[in-house]
Amino acid sequence: MDALAGVLGVGLSVVVFSATITVFVFWLVGRVTAGAIAKLEPEGIEKRSGPRWIRTKLRDFQNETRIASHRISVNRGELVLVPSAFVVAAGTLLVRFDNTDLPSAEVWVEGERLHFVSTKPAGGTGTVDVRVPLPDANDWLVALRARGARLRG
């Protein structure tokens, strides 16, 4: 019986350790995202989505911090509008789309999900495909279209 208790104790310790590490990693990534958004505040934040699960697909993407031939990820993050750009801050990924480049982007809404695709990330190259469930997806669509993004269709 002592052997079973020992095995259960070790198993429980592994589970608690794994859960603690997982919570710490999510907390750390959240702090990185919050720090990235805080750096945008001097520009004047006009609109924020609040924390959301953001799906990003990168194809032939390269900027100063990341290279990806093809990558799909789902991270907790936010969409942010500043006067000069639309910014996606998801986990450790920060991608900026300057207003001058938004006419090359496509945007549309399916249900409550905002879709945004661009081939002109600021300071980078490649295609970025963003999908975010938002209760105010149509408001984001209108805001991005007002800055020049094209409606898919």
PDB file of C-alpha atoms in Angstrom:
ATOM      1  CA  MET A   1       0.000   0.000   0.000  1.00  0.00           C
ATOM      2  CA  ASP A   2       2.909   2.354   0.742  1.00  0.00           C
ATOM      3  CA  ALA A   3       4.220   1.830  -2.808  1.00  0.00           C
ATOM      4  CA  LEU A   4       0.843   2.886  -4.292  1.00  0.00           C
ATOM      5  CA  ALA A   5       0.751   5.994  -2.106  1.00  0.00           C
ATOM      6  CA  GLY A   6       4.297   6.859  -3.214  1.00  0.00           C
ATOM      7  CA  VAL A   7       3.413   6.459  -6.913  1.00  0.00           C
ATOM      8  CA  LEU A   8       0.273   8.571  -6.466  1.00  0.00           C
ATOM      9  CA  GLY A   9       2.277  11.217  -4.625  1.00  0.00           C
ATOM     10  CA  VAL A  10       4.852  11.409  -7.406  1.00  0.00           C
ATOM     11  CA  GLY A  11       2.109  11.503 -10.059  1.00  0.00           C
ATOM     12  CA  LEU A  12       0.287  14.287  -8.242  1.00  0.00           C
ATOM     13  CA  SER A  13       3.545  16.229  -7.862  1.00  0.00           C
ATOM     14  CA  VAL A  14       4.174  15.987 -11.610  1.00  0.00           C
ATOM     15  CA  VAL A  15       0.647  17.219 -12.373  1.00  0.00           C
ATOM     16  CA  VAL A  16       0.927  20.149  -9.951  1.00  0.00           C
ATOM     17  CA  PHE A  17       4.372  21.075 -11.306  1.00  0.00           C
ATOM     18  CA  SER A  18       3.130  20.919 -14.925  1.00  0.00           C
ATOM     19  CA  ALA A  19       0.064  23.022 -14.115  1.00  0.00           C
ATOM     20  CA  THR A  20       2.219  25.600 -12.323  1.00  0.00           C
ATOM     21  CA  ILE A  21       4.599  25.885 -15.284  1.00  0.00           C
ATOM     22  CA  THR A  22       1.646  26.218 -17.705  1.00  0.00           C
ATOM     23  CA  VAL A  23       0.035  28.988 -15.648  1.00  0.00           C
ATOM     24  CA  PHE A  24       3.384  30.786 -15.402  1.00  0.00           C
ATOM     25  CA  VAL A  25       3.937  30.627 -19.188  1.00  0.00           C
ATOM     26  CA  PHE A  26       0.439  32.013 -19.893  1.00  0.00           C
ATOM     27  CA  TRP A  27       1.020  34.777 -17.341  1.00  0.00           C
ATOM     28  CA  LEU A  28       4.405  35.643 -18.870  1.00  0.00           C
ATOM     29  CA  VAL A  29       3.014  35.777 -22.425  1.00  0.00           C
ATOM     30  CA  GLY A  30       0.177  37.974 -21.156  1.00  0.00           C
ATOM     31  CA  ARG A  31       2.727  40.363 -19.657  1.00  0.00           C
ATOM     32  CA  VAL A  32       4.610  40.494 -22.979  1.00  0.00           C
ATOM     33  CA  THR A  33       1.383  41.369 -24.814  1.00  0.00           C
ATOM     34  CA  ALA A  34       0.486  44.004 -22.202  1.00  0.00           C
ATOM     35  CA  GLY A  35       3.958  45.510 -22.545  1.00  0.00           C
ATOM     36  CA  ALA A  36       3.619  45.703 -26.328  1.00  0.00           C
ATOM     37  CA  ILE A  37       0.282  47.489 -26.001  1.00  0.00           C
ATOM     38  CA  ALA A  38       1.695  49.851 -23.367  1.00  0.00           C
ATOM     39  CA  LYS A  39       4.351  50.911 -25.896  1.00  0.00           C
ATOM     40  CA  LEU A  40       1.514  51.990 -28.229  1.00  0.00           C
ATOM     41  CA  GLU A  41      -0.106  54.280 -25.634  1.00  0.00           C
ATOM     42  CA  PRO A  42       2.072  57.341 -26.447  1.00  0.00           C
ATOM     43  CA  GLU A  43       0.680  57.196 -30.005  1.00  0.00           C
ATOM     44  CA  GLY A  44      -2.873  57.465 -28.649  1.00  0.00           C
ATOM     45  CA  ILE A  45      -4.945  54.289 -28.628  1.00  0.00           C
ATOM     46  CA  GLU A  46      -8.259  54.867 -30.406  1.00  0.00           C
ATOM     47  CA  LYS A  47      -9.770  51.379 -30.102  1.00  0.00           C
ATOM     48  CA  ARG A  48      -8.887  48.109 -28.350  1.00  0.00           C
ATOM     49  CA  SER A  49     -10.588  44.767 -28.712  1.00  0.00           C
ATOM     50  CA  GLY A  50      -9.811  43.638 -25.178  1.00  0.00           C
ATOM     51  CA  PRO A  51      -8.323  40.181 -24.596  1.00  0.00           C
ATOM     52  CA  ARG A  52      -9.394  37.722 -27.296  1.00  0.00           C
ATOM     53  CA  TRP A  53      -8.220  34.458 -28.808  1.00  0.00           C
ATOM     54  CA  ILE A  54      -6.549  35.525 -32.058  1.00  0.00           C
ATOM     55  CA  ARG A  55      -5.769  33.075 -34.846  1.00  0.00           C
ATOM     56  CA  THR A  56      -2.888  34.160 -37.048  1.00  0.00           C
ATOM     57  CA  LYS A  57      -1.562  32.472 -40.143  1.00  0.00           C
ATOM     58  CA  LEU A  58       1.816  33.620 -41.424  1.00  0.00           C
ATOM     59  CA  ARG A  59       3.057  32.714 -44.909  1.00  0.00           C
ATOM     60  CA  ASP A  60       6.539  33.625 -46.137  1.00  0.00           C
ATOM     61  CA  PHE A  61       6.622  36.094 -43.265  1.00  0.00           C
ATOM     62  CA  GLN A  62       9.648  37.954 -41.992  1.00  0.00           C
ATOM     63  CA  ASN A  63      10.100  40.956 -39.718  1.00  0.00           C
ATOM     64  CA  GLU A  64      12.778  41.996 -37.244  1.00  0.00           C
ATOM     65  CA  THR A  65      11.693  39.425 -34.634  1.00  0.00           C
ATOM     66  CA  ARG A  66      10.224  36.486 -36.541  1.00  0.00           C
ATOM     67  CA  ILE A  67      10.651  34.352 -39.667  1.00  0.00           C
ATOM     68  CA  ALA A  68       7.984  31.848 -40.712  1.00  0.00           C
ATOM     69  CA  SER A  69       7.520  30.073 -44.031  1.00  0.00           C
ATOM     70  CA  HIS A  70       4.131  28.820 -42.828  1.00  0.00           C
ATOM     71  CA  ARG A  71       2.769  29.049 -39.316  1.00  0.00           C
ATOM     72  CA  ILE A  72      -0.685  28.936 -37.784  1.00  0.00           C
ATOM     73  CA  SER A  73      -1.110  29.870 -34.140  1.00  0.00           C
ATOM     74  CA  VAL A  74      -3.869  30.751 -31.721  1.00  0.00           C
ATOM     75  CA  ASN A  75      -2.847  33.098 -28.922  1.00  0.00           C
ATOM     76  CA  ARG A  76      -4.459  35.376 -26.433  1.00  0.00           C
ATOM     77  CA  GLY A  77      -4.032  38.979 -27.505  1.00  0.00           C
ATOM     78  CA  GLU A  78      -5.663  42.208 -28.651  1.00  0.00           C
ATOM     79  CA  LEU A  79      -6.383  44.229 -31.744  1.00  0.00           C
ATOM     80  CA  VAL A  80      -5.434  47.883 -31.374  1.00  0.00           C
ATOM     81  CA  LEU A  81      -6.094  50.953 -33.502  1.00  0.00           C
ATOM     82  CA  VAL A  82      -3.745  53.905 -33.128  1.00  0.00           C
ATOM     83  CA  PRO A  83      -4.059  57.010 -35.322  1.00  0.00           C
ATOM     84  CA  SER A  84      -1.468  55.777 -37.824  1.00  0.00           C
ATOM     85  CA  ALA A  85      -1.933  51.991 -37.795  1.00  0.00           C
ATOM     86  CA  PHE A  86      -3.825  48.790 -37.039  1.00  0.00           C
ATOM     87  CA  VAL A  87      -1.838  46.544 -34.677  1.00  0.00           C
ATOM     88  CA  VAL A  88      -2.222  42.866 -33.801  1.00  0.00           C
ATOM     89  CA  ALA A  89      -0.616  41.932 -30.481  1.00  0.00           C
ATOM     90  CA  ALA A  90      -1.028  38.204 -29.891  1.00  0.00           C
ATOM     91  CA  GLY A  91       1.273  36.515 -27.422  1.00  0.00           C
ATOM     92  CA  THR A  92       4.803  37.318 -28.495  1.00  0.00           C
ATOM     93  CA  LEU A  93       3.671  38.312 -32.010  1.00  0.00           C
ATOM     94  CA  LEU A  94       3.311  42.022 -32.704  1.00  0.00           C
ATOM     95  CA  VAL A  95       2.389  42.966 -36.266  1.00  0.00           C
ATOM     96  CA  ARG A  96       1.676  46.509 -37.329  1.00  0.00           C
ATOM     97  CA  PHE A  97      -0.163  47.600 -40.481  1.00  0.00           C
ATOM     98  CA  ASP A  98       0.329  51.277 -41.296  1.00  0.00           C
ATOM     99  CA  ASN A  99      -2.712  53.179 -42.586  1.00  0.00           C
ATOM    100  CA  THR A 100      -0.873  53.870 -45.856  1.00  0.00           C
ATOM    101  CA  ASP A 101      -0.669  50.094 -46.479  1.00  0.00           C
ATOM    102  CA  LEU A 102      -4.248  49.212 -45.501  1.00  0.00           C
ATOM    103  CA  PRO A 103      -5.619  49.641 -49.067  1.00  0.00           C
ATOM    104  CA  SER A 104      -3.785  46.406 -49.928  1.00  0.00           C
ATOM    105  CA  ALA A 105      -5.547  44.544 -47.092  1.00  0.00           C
ATOM    106  CA  GLU A 106      -8.836  42.671 -47.264  1.00  0.00           C
ATOM    107  CA  VAL A 107     -11.298  42.600 -44.390  1.00  0.00           C
ATOM    108  CA  TRP A 108     -14.639  40.875 -43.879  1.00  0.00           C
ATOM    109  CA  VAL A 109     -16.923  39.498 -41.186  1.00  0.00           C
ATOM    110  CA  GLU A 110     -18.352  35.982 -40.925  1.00  0.00           C
ATOM    111  CA  GLY A 111     -20.803  35.687 -38.064  1.00  0.00           C
ATOM    112  CA  GLU A 112     -19.045  37.425 -35.176  1.00  0.00           C
ATOM    113  CA  ARG A 113     -15.561  36.740 -36.540  1.00  0.00           C
ATOM    114  CA  LEU A 114     -13.427  39.505 -38.049  1.00  0.00           C
ATOM    115  CA  HIS A 115     -11.087  38.374 -40.851  1.00  0.00           C
ATOM    116  CA  PHE A 116      -8.143  40.504 -41.939  1.00  0.00           C
ATOM    117  CA  VAL A 117      -5.563  39.553 -44.592  1.00  0.00           C
ATOM    118  CA  SER A 118      -2.617  41.702 -45.635  1.00  0.00           C
ATOM    119  CA  THR A 119       0.583  41.301 -47.622  1.00  0.00           C
ATOM    120  CA  LYS A 120       2.101  44.535 -46.281  1.00  0.00           C
ATOM    121  CA  PRO A 121       3.005  44.293 -42.602  1.00  0.00           C
ATOM    122  CA  ALA A 122       5.001  47.344 -41.520  1.00  0.00           C
ATOM    123  CA  GLY A 123       8.696  46.545 -41.322  1.00  0.00           C
ATOM    124  CA  GLY A 124       8.204  43.093 -42.781  1.00  0.00           C
ATOM    125  CA  THR A 125       7.230  40.928 -45.718  1.00  0.00           C
ATOM    126  CA  GLY A 126       4.811  38.082 -46.324  1.00  0.00           C
ATOM    127  CA  THR A 127       1.139  37.399 -45.769  1.00  0.00           C
ATOM    128  CA  VAL A 128      -0.624  37.768 -42.438  1.00  0.00           C
ATOM    129  CA  ASP A 129      -4.112  36.289 -42.019  1.00  0.00           C
ATOM    130  CA  VAL A 130      -5.884  37.248 -38.774  1.00  0.00           C
ATOM    131  CA  ARG A 131      -9.197  35.864 -37.490  1.00  0.00           C
ATOM    132  CA  VAL A 132     -10.757  37.088 -34.273  1.00  0.00           C
ATOM    133  CA  PRO A 133     -14.177  36.452 -32.716  1.00  0.00           C
ATOM    134  CA  LEU A 134     -15.517  39.845 -31.616  1.00  0.00           C
ATOM    135  CA  PRO A 135     -18.961  40.917 -30.428  1.00  0.00           C
ATOM    136  CA  ASP A 136     -18.409  44.209 -32.302  1.00  0.00           C
ATOM    137  CA  ALA A 137     -16.808  42.714 -35.433  1.00  0.00           C
ATOM    138  CA  ASN A 138     -18.830  45.000 -37.711  1.00  0.00           C
ATOM    139  CA  ASP A 139     -17.533  48.088 -35.867  1.00  0.00           C
ATOM    140  CA  TRP A 140     -13.963  46.901 -36.508  1.00  0.00           C
ATOM    141  CA  LEU A 141     -14.853  46.264 -40.154  1.00  0.00           C
ATOM    142  CA  VAL A 142     -16.161  49.826 -40.504  1.00  0.00           C
ATOM    143  CA  ALA A 143     -13.084  51.284 -38.769  1.00  0.00           C
ATOM    144  CA  LEU A 144     -10.667  49.341 -40.977  1.00  0.00           C
ATOM    145  CA  ARG A 145     -12.601  50.176 -44.146  1.00  0.00           C
ATOM    146  CA  ALA A 146     -12.535  53.865 -43.185  1.00  0.00           C
ATOM    147  CA  ARG A 147      -8.732  53.575 -43.145  1.00  0.00           C
ATOM    148  CA  GLY A 148      -8.695  52.064 -46.644  1.00  0.00           C
ATOM    149  CA  ALA A 149      -8.938  48.289 -46.185  1.00  0.00           C
ATOM    150  CA  ARG A 150     -10.881  46.626 -48.989  1.00  0.00           C
ATOM    151  CA  LEU A 151     -14.017  44.582 -48.372  1.00  0.00           C
ATOM    152  CA  ARG A 152     -13.481  41.033 -49.536  1.00  0.00           C
ATOM    153  CA  GLY A 153     -15.852  40.084 -52.247  1.00  0.00           C
TER     154      GLY A 153
END
